[in-house]
PDB file of C-alpha atoms in Angstrom:
ATOM      1  CA  MET A   1      -6.960  24.246   5.985  1.00 41.00           C
ATOM      2  CA  LYS A   2      -8.458  21.967   8.067  1.00 41.00           C
ATOM      3  CA  LEU A   3     -11.697  24.712   8.821  1.00 38.00           C
ATOM      4  CA  TYR A   4     -11.762  24.283   4.836  1.00 38.00           C
ATOM      5  CA  ALA A   5     -11.864  20.966   5.061  1.00 43.00           C
ATOM      6  CA  GLU A   6     -14.141  20.026   7.715  1.00 47.00           C
ATOM      7  CA  ARG A   7     -17.115  21.698   5.052  1.00 51.00           C
ATOM      8  CA  LEU A   8     -16.617  19.899   2.232  1.00 57.00           C
ATOM      9  CA  PRO A   9     -19.406  16.952   1.967  1.00 65.00           C
ATOM     10  CA  THR A  10     -18.306  13.658   3.549  1.00 67.00           C
ATOM     11  CA  ALA A  11     -18.253  11.832   0.048  1.00 69.00           C
ATOM     12  CA  ILE A  12     -15.516  14.242  -1.672  1.00 79.00           C
ATOM     13  CA  ARG A  13     -13.419  14.258   1.418  1.00 77.00           C
ATOM     14  CA  GLN A  14     -13.517   9.914   1.436  1.00 77.00           C
ATOM     15  CA  LEU A  15     -12.900  10.234  -2.278  1.00 82.00           C
ATOM     16  CA  LEU A  16     -10.267  12.222  -2.328  1.00 87.00           C
ATOM     17  CA  THR A  17      -9.164  10.402   0.558  1.00 86.00           C
ATOM     18  CA  ASP A  18      -9.158   7.409  -1.492  1.00 86.00           C
ATOM     19  CA  ILE A  19      -7.311   9.522  -3.961  1.00 91.00           C
ATOM     20  CA  VAL A  20      -4.177  10.299  -1.151  1.00 90.00           C
ATOM     21  CA  VAL A  21      -4.420   6.626  -0.308  1.00 90.00           C
ATOM     22  CA  VAL A  22      -3.671   5.069  -4.077  1.00 90.00           C
ATOM     23  CA  ILE A  23      -1.286   7.793  -4.839  1.00 93.00           C
ATOM     24  CA  TRP A  24       0.461   6.883  -1.062  1.00 90.00           C
ATOM     25  CA  VAL A  25       0.931   3.494  -2.243  1.00 90.00           C
ATOM     26  CA  TYR A  26       1.758   3.498  -5.982  1.00 92.00           C
ATOM     27  CA  LEU A  27       4.801   5.992  -4.628  1.00 93.00           C
ATOM     28  CA  TRP A  28       6.166   3.396  -1.984  1.00 92.00           C
ATOM     29  CA  ILE A  29       5.901   1.129  -4.251  1.00 91.00           C
ATOM     30  CA  ARG A  30       7.812   2.870  -6.992  1.00 92.00           C
ATOM     31  CA  ALA A  31      10.233   3.582  -4.154  1.00 91.00           C
ATOM     32  CA  GLY A  32      10.525  -0.186  -3.384  1.00 91.00           C
ATOM     33  CA  LEU A  33      11.335  -0.932  -6.809  1.00 91.00           C
ATOM     34  CA  TRP A  34      14.077   2.186  -7.304  1.00 93.00           C
ATOM     35  CA  VAL A  35      15.425   0.752  -3.756  1.00 91.00           C
ATOM     36  CA  ASN A  36      15.578  -2.912  -6.113  1.00 90.00           C
ATOM     37  CA  ASP A  37      17.213  -1.447  -8.624  1.00 91.00           C
ATOM     38  CA  VAL A  38      19.714  -0.239  -6.902  1.00 90.00           C
ATOM     39  CA  VAL A  39      20.795  -2.237  -5.322  1.00 89.00           C
ATOM     40  CA  GLU A  40      20.632  -4.872  -7.798  1.00 87.00           C
ATOM     41  CA  LYS A  41      23.474  -2.610  -9.655  1.00 86.00           C
ATOM     42  CA  LEU A  42      26.122  -4.215  -7.151  1.00 84.00           C
ATOM     43  CA  ALA A  43      25.430  -7.732  -9.052  1.00 85.00           C
ATOM     44  CA  VAL A  44      27.901  -5.822 -11.693  1.00 85.00           C
ATOM     45  CA  PRO A  45      30.728  -7.287 -10.466  1.00 85.00           C
ATOM     46  CA  GLY A  46      29.532 -10.513  -9.520  1.00 82.00           C
ATOM     47  CA  GLN A  47      28.598 -11.292 -13.164  1.00 84.00           C
ATOM     48  CA  LYS A  48      31.693  -9.695 -14.633  1.00 84.00           C
ATOM     49  CA  LEU A  49      33.542 -11.709 -12.238  1.00 82.00           C
ATOM     50  CA  GLN A  50      30.967 -15.382 -13.172  1.00 82.00           C
ATOM     51  CA  SER A  51      31.710 -14.933 -17.035  1.00 85.00           C
ATOM     52  CA  ALA A  52      35.689 -13.990 -16.631  1.00 82.00           C
ATOM     53  CA  GLY A  53      36.054 -16.745 -14.536  1.00 80.00           C
ATOM     54  CA  GLY A  54      33.553 -19.471 -17.104  1.00 81.00           C
ATOM     55  CA  GLY A  55      35.532 -17.299 -19.966  1.00 82.00           C
ATOM     56  CA  ILE A  56      38.715 -18.288 -18.781  1.00 81.00           C
ATOM     57  CA  ALA A  57      37.905 -21.681 -17.468  1.00 76.00           C
ATOM     58  CA  ASP A  58      36.581 -22.908 -20.877  1.00 78.00           C
ATOM     59  CA  ASN A  59      39.566 -21.990 -22.286  1.00 78.00           C
ATOM     60  CA  LEU A  60      42.153 -23.653 -19.923  1.00 74.00           C
ATOM     61  CA  ALA A  61      39.902 -26.322 -20.443  1.00 72.00           C
ATOM     62  CA  ASP A  62      39.984 -26.595 -23.691  1.00 76.00           C
ATOM     63  CA  ALA A  63      44.349 -25.860 -24.162  1.00 68.00           C
ATOM     64  CA  GLY A  64      44.249 -28.570 -21.877  1.00 67.00           C
ATOM     65  CA  GLY A  65      42.653 -31.074 -24.386  1.00 66.00           C
ATOM     66  CA  LYS A  66      45.074 -30.516 -26.778  1.00 68.00           C
ATOM     67  CA  VAL A  67      48.088 -30.579 -24.295  1.00 62.00           C
ATOM     68  CA  ASN A  68      46.728 -33.570 -23.553  1.00 61.00           C
ATOM     69  CA  ARG A  69      47.347 -35.084 -27.080  1.00 63.00           C
ATOM     70  CA  VAL A  70      50.954 -35.014 -27.162  1.00 61.00           C
ATOM     71  CA  PRO A  71      52.501 -38.231 -26.496  1.00 62.00           C
ATOM     72  CA  LEU A  72      54.060 -39.436 -23.675  1.00 55.00           C
ATOM     73  CA  VAL A  73      54.193 -36.262 -21.645  1.00 53.00           C
ATOM     74  CA  GLY A  74      50.565 -35.178 -22.248  1.00 51.00           C
ATOM     75  CA  ASP A  75      49.420 -36.256 -19.057  1.00 64.00           C
ATOM     76  CA  GLN A  76      51.441 -34.428 -16.717  1.00 68.00           C
ATOM     77  CA  LEU A  77      51.309 -31.569 -18.520  1.00 64.00           C
ATOM     78  CA  VAL A  78      47.417 -31.248 -18.440  1.00 69.00           C
ATOM     79  CA  LYS A  79      47.680 -30.973 -14.953  1.00 75.00           C
ATOM     80  CA  PRO A  80      48.398 -27.261 -14.235  1.00 74.00           C
ATOM     81  CA  PHE A  81      45.955 -26.675 -17.541  1.00 67.00           C
ATOM     82  CA  ASN A  82      42.938 -28.400 -15.280  1.00 73.00           C
ATOM     83  CA  GLY A  83      43.916 -27.145 -12.110  1.00 77.00           C
ATOM     84  CA  ALA A  84      44.248 -23.699 -13.223  1.00 76.00           C
ATOM     85  CA  ALA A  85      40.582 -24.725 -14.911  1.00 76.00           C
ATOM     86  CA  ASP A  86      39.231 -25.122 -11.649  1.00 80.00           C
ATOM     87  CA  ALA A  87      40.403 -22.450 -10.285  1.00 82.00           C
ATOM     88  CA  ALA A  88      38.887 -20.087 -12.494  1.00 79.00           C
ATOM     89  CA  ARG A  89      35.343 -22.243 -12.317  1.00 83.00           C
ATOM     90  CA  ALA A  90      35.505 -21.383  -8.224  1.00 85.00           C
ATOM     91  CA  ILE A  91      35.781 -17.551  -9.559  1.00 84.00           C
ATOM     92  CA  ALA A  92      33.369 -18.011 -11.828  1.00 83.00           C
ATOM     93  CA  ASP A  93      30.948 -20.162  -8.504  1.00 87.00           C
ATOM     94  CA  ALA A  94      31.926 -16.842  -6.404  1.00 85.00           C
ATOM     95  CA  GLY A  95      30.468 -14.253  -9.066  1.00 84.00           C
ATOM     96  CA  ARG A  96      27.286 -16.457  -9.706  1.00 88.00           C
ATOM     97  CA  GLN A  97      27.547 -16.704  -5.211  1.00 90.00           C
ATOM     98  CA  GLN A  98      27.710 -12.928  -5.021  1.00 87.00           C
ATOM     99  CA  GLN A  99      24.393 -12.474  -7.951  1.00 88.00           C
ATOM    100  CA  GLU A 100      22.356 -14.329  -5.751  1.00 89.00           C
ATOM    101  CA  ILE A 101      23.125 -12.741  -2.542  1.00 90.00           C
ATOM    102  CA  VAL A 102      22.575  -9.440  -3.962  1.00 89.00           C
ATOM    103  CA  ASP A 103      19.511 -10.431  -5.914  1.00 90.00           C
ATOM    104  CA  GLN A 104      18.399 -11.998  -2.068  1.00 90.00           C
ATOM    105  CA  MET A 105      18.974  -8.804  -0.916  1.00 91.00           C
ATOM    106  CA  ALA A 106      17.275  -6.111  -3.160  1.00 90.00           C
ATOM    107  CA  TRP A 107      14.140  -7.878  -3.119  1.00 91.00           C
ATOM    108  CA  MET A 108      14.077  -8.179   1.116  1.00 91.00           C
ATOM    109  CA  LEU A 109      15.105  -4.293   0.585  1.00 90.00           C
ATOM    110  CA  ALA A 110      12.246  -3.613  -1.199  1.00 89.00           C
ATOM    111  CA  ILE A 111       9.842  -5.207   0.179  1.00 90.00           C
ATOM    112  CA  LEU A 112      11.030  -4.001   3.664  1.00 90.00           C
ATOM    113  CA  ALA A 113      10.515  -0.196   1.848  1.00 87.00           C
ATOM    114  CA  VAL A 114       7.469  -0.955   1.327  1.00 90.00           C
ATOM    115  CA  SER A 115       6.071  -3.440   3.583  1.00 90.00           C
ATOM    116  CA  VAL A 116       6.119  -0.109   6.308  1.00 86.00           C
ATOM    117  CA  PRO A 117       3.650   2.023   4.251  1.00 87.00           C
ATOM    118  CA  LEU A 118       1.341  -0.800   2.719  1.00 88.00           C
ATOM    119  CA  ALA A 119       1.300  -1.830   6.934  1.00 90.00           C
ATOM    120  CA  LEU A 120      -0.322   1.573   8.116  1.00 87.00           C
ATOM    121  CA  VAL A 121      -3.014   1.072   5.086  1.00 88.00           C
ATOM    122  CA  LEU A 122      -3.514  -2.117   5.910  1.00 87.00           C
ATOM    123  CA  PHE A 123      -4.388  -1.518   9.486  1.00 90.00           C
ATOM    124  CA  LEU A 124      -5.026   2.227   9.852  1.00 87.00           C
ATOM    125  CA  TRP A 125      -6.807   3.148   6.757  1.00 86.00           C
ATOM    126  CA  LEU A 126      -8.732   0.350   5.060  1.00 87.00           C
ATOM    127  CA  PRO A 127     -10.699  -0.698   8.540  1.00 88.00           C
ATOM    128  CA  LEU A 128     -11.716   3.227   9.220  1.00 83.00           C
ATOM    129  CA  ARG A 129     -12.823   2.843   5.408  1.00 84.00           C
ATOM    130  CA  LEU A 130     -14.923   0.188   5.855  1.00 85.00           C
ATOM    131  CA  ARG A 131     -16.186   0.947   9.052  1.00 83.00           C
ATOM    132  CA  TRP A 132     -17.514   4.217   7.263  1.00 78.00           C
ATOM    133  CA  MET A 133     -18.718   1.951   4.816  1.00 79.00           C
ATOM    134  CA  ARG A 134     -20.503  -0.361   6.826  1.00 81.00           C
ATOM    135  CA  ARG A 135     -22.234   3.067   8.967  1.00 78.00           C
ATOM    136  CA  ALA A 136     -23.473   4.285   5.361  1.00 76.00           C
ATOM    137  CA  GLY A 137     -24.576   1.299   4.398  1.00 75.00           C
ATOM    138  CA  VAL A 138     -26.961   0.542   7.685  1.00 75.00           C
ATOM    139  CA  ALA A 139     -28.273   4.330   7.381  1.00 78.00           C
ATOM    140  CA  SER A 140     -28.966   4.224   3.673  1.00 74.00           C
ATOM    141  CA  SER A 141     -30.959   0.837   4.207  1.00 74.00           C
ATOM    142  CA  VAL A 142     -32.533   2.234   7.179  1.00 76.00           C
ATOM    143  CA  ARG A 143     -33.557   6.398   5.921  1.00 75.00           C
ATOM    144  CA  ALA A 144     -36.814   5.611   4.332  1.00 74.00           C
ATOM    145  CA  GLU A 145     -38.728   3.680   7.756  1.00 78.00           C
ATOM    146  CA  PRO A 146     -40.367   6.212  10.334  1.00 72.00           C
ATOM    147  CA  ALA A 147     -38.050   4.259  13.086  1.00 77.00           C
ATOM    148  CA  GLY A 148     -34.880   4.191  11.437  1.00 78.00           C
ATOM    149  CA  ARG A 149     -35.283   8.531  10.815  1.00 81.00           C
ATOM    150  CA  ASP A 150     -35.963   8.385  14.329  1.00 80.00           C
ATOM    151  CA  LEU A 151     -33.046   6.044  15.223  1.00 82.00           C
ATOM    152  CA  LEU A 152     -30.646   8.406  13.101  1.00 84.00           C
ATOM    153  CA  ALA A 153     -32.307  11.727  15.027  1.00 82.00           C
ATOM    154  CA  LEU A 154     -30.916   9.958  17.883  1.00 78.00           C
ATOM    155  CA  ARG A 155     -27.600   9.630  16.821  1.00 82.00           C
ATOM    156  CA  ALA A 156     -27.290  12.148  15.855  1.00 81.00           C
ATOM    157  CA  LEU A 157     -27.717  14.251  18.491  1.00 79.00           C
ATOM    158  CA  ALA A 158     -25.551  11.836  20.784  1.00 81.00           C
ATOM    159  CA  SER A 159     -22.585  12.836  17.969  1.00 80.00           C
ATOM    160  CA  GLN A 160     -23.281  16.355  16.149  1.00 79.00           C
ATOM    161  CA  PRO A 161     -21.053  19.058  17.579  1.00 76.00           C
ATOM    162  CA  LEU A 162     -23.431  21.369  19.268  1.00 77.00           C
ATOM    163  CA  ASP A 163     -23.038  24.129  16.831  1.00 76.00           C
ATOM    164  CA  GLU A 164     -24.401  21.886  14.157  1.00 80.00           C
ATOM    165  CA  LEU A 165     -27.234  20.904  16.289  1.00 79.00           C
ATOM    166  CA  THR A 166     -28.140  24.316  17.387  1.00 78.00           C
ATOM    167  CA  LYS A 167     -28.208  25.308  13.406  1.00 80.00           C
ATOM    168  CA  LEU A 168     -31.785  23.159  13.991  1.00 82.00           C
ATOM    169  CA  GLY A 169     -32.906  25.309  16.456  1.00 78.00           C
ATOM    170  CA  PRO A 170     -32.457  25.923  19.783  1.00 76.00           C
ATOM    171  CA  ASP A 171     -34.962  23.438  21.282  1.00 81.00           C
ATOM    172  CA  ILE A 172     -34.798  20.707  18.906  1.00 81.00           C
ATOM    173  CA  ALA A 173     -33.745  17.795  21.585  1.00 80.00           C
ATOM    174  CA  GLN A 174     -37.409  19.017  23.333  1.00 80.00           C
ATOM    175  CA  SER A 175     -38.885  18.755  19.641  1.00 77.00           C
ATOM    176  CA  TRP A 176     -37.596  15.473  19.019  1.00 75.00           C
ATOM    177  CA  ARG A 177     -38.513  14.217  22.321  1.00 80.00           C
ATOM    178  CA  ASN A 178     -42.000  15.604  21.656  1.00 80.00           C
ATOM    179  CA  GLY A 179     -41.991  13.186  18.536  1.00 79.00           C
ATOM    180  CA  ASP A 180     -41.988  16.430  15.781  1.00 79.00           C
ATOM    181  CA  ALA A 181     -41.404  15.135  12.616  1.00 82.00           C
ATOM    182  CA  GLU A 182     -39.595  18.173  10.943  1.00 83.00           C
ATOM    183  CA  ALA A 183     -37.402  18.312  14.131  1.00 82.00           C
ATOM    184  CA  VAL A 184     -36.804  14.006  13.572  1.00 81.00           C
ATOM    185  CA  ASP A 185     -36.614  14.630   9.863  1.00 81.00           C
ATOM    186  CA  ALA A 186     -33.836  17.537  10.568  1.00 83.00           C
ATOM    187  CA  LEU A 187     -31.671  15.572  12.616  1.00 84.00           C
ATOM    188  CA  ALA A 188     -31.529  12.301  10.317  1.00 82.00           C
ATOM    189  CA  ALA A 189     -31.001  14.570   7.144  1.00 82.00           C
ATOM    190  CA  LEU A 190     -27.986  16.122   9.746  1.00 81.00           C
ATOM    191  CA  GLU A 191     -26.497  12.684  10.587  1.00 80.00           C
ATOM    192  CA  LEU A 192     -27.303  11.216   6.990  1.00 82.00           C
ATOM    193  CA  ARG A 193     -25.235  14.516   5.562  1.00 81.00           C
ATOM    194  CA  ARG A 194     -22.088  13.406   7.631  1.00 79.00           C
ATOM    195  CA  LEU A 195     -22.274   9.766   6.889  1.00 78.00           C
ATOM    196  CA  GLY A 196     -22.268  11.673   2.406  1.00 75.00           C
ATOM    197  CA  LEU A 197     -25.905  10.553   2.658  1.00 76.00           C
ATOM    198  CA  THR A 198     -29.294  12.966   1.760  1.00 68.00           C
ATOM    199  CA  ALA A 199     -32.423  11.878   2.452  1.00 63.00           C
ATOM    200  CA  SER A 200     -33.448  10.932  -0.578  1.00 58.00           C
ATOM    201  CA  GLY A 201     -31.069   8.562  -1.280  1.00 47.00           C
ATOM    202  CA  ARG A 202     -28.525  10.019  -3.397  1.00 42.00           C
ATOM    203  CA  ARG A 203     -24.874  10.361  -2.795  1.00 42.00           C
ATOM    204  CA  ARG A 204     -23.158  13.914  -1.716  1.00 45.00           C
TER     205      ARG A 204
END
């Protein structure tokens, strides 16, 4: 599999890598949203608690208002209703607070699930991608100049695998030292291919 990938042109490998990275990020974002949805379901009891507590508090307050209109004893009778209504409101507040805690936890876990994969992309893949783009841009700007092609040829001699260099001829290094134009062009073209470029200025 690795040997097959190495036979692909550099530009194609970069494109495939970009697609894999985009899919990787998308899948982890979806995973983070899934985690958020799962944790948010824990807030359902809190929602029911808030709704029930609020409903009971309203009913008790309404009943207390009616009892308060009873002559003479209304003030005494309404106190239990008011106390019970306050207790129901406290239950409703507890349900609301539970929902807030669950909501915060859901977002924290979702962000945590996504942050590690995104950090790998930002701090590992992206610098390599930008470095390749910078090198390809510099090579593209100098490939048409004789001095630039000589630099590309020197770069090829210094960094290309020996088996790739020997394909250009057993005396390719000596030919380059002698200033052989064909050897310089062949070495420059080899280095340009490594960067996903061609000598004519087209991307491979």
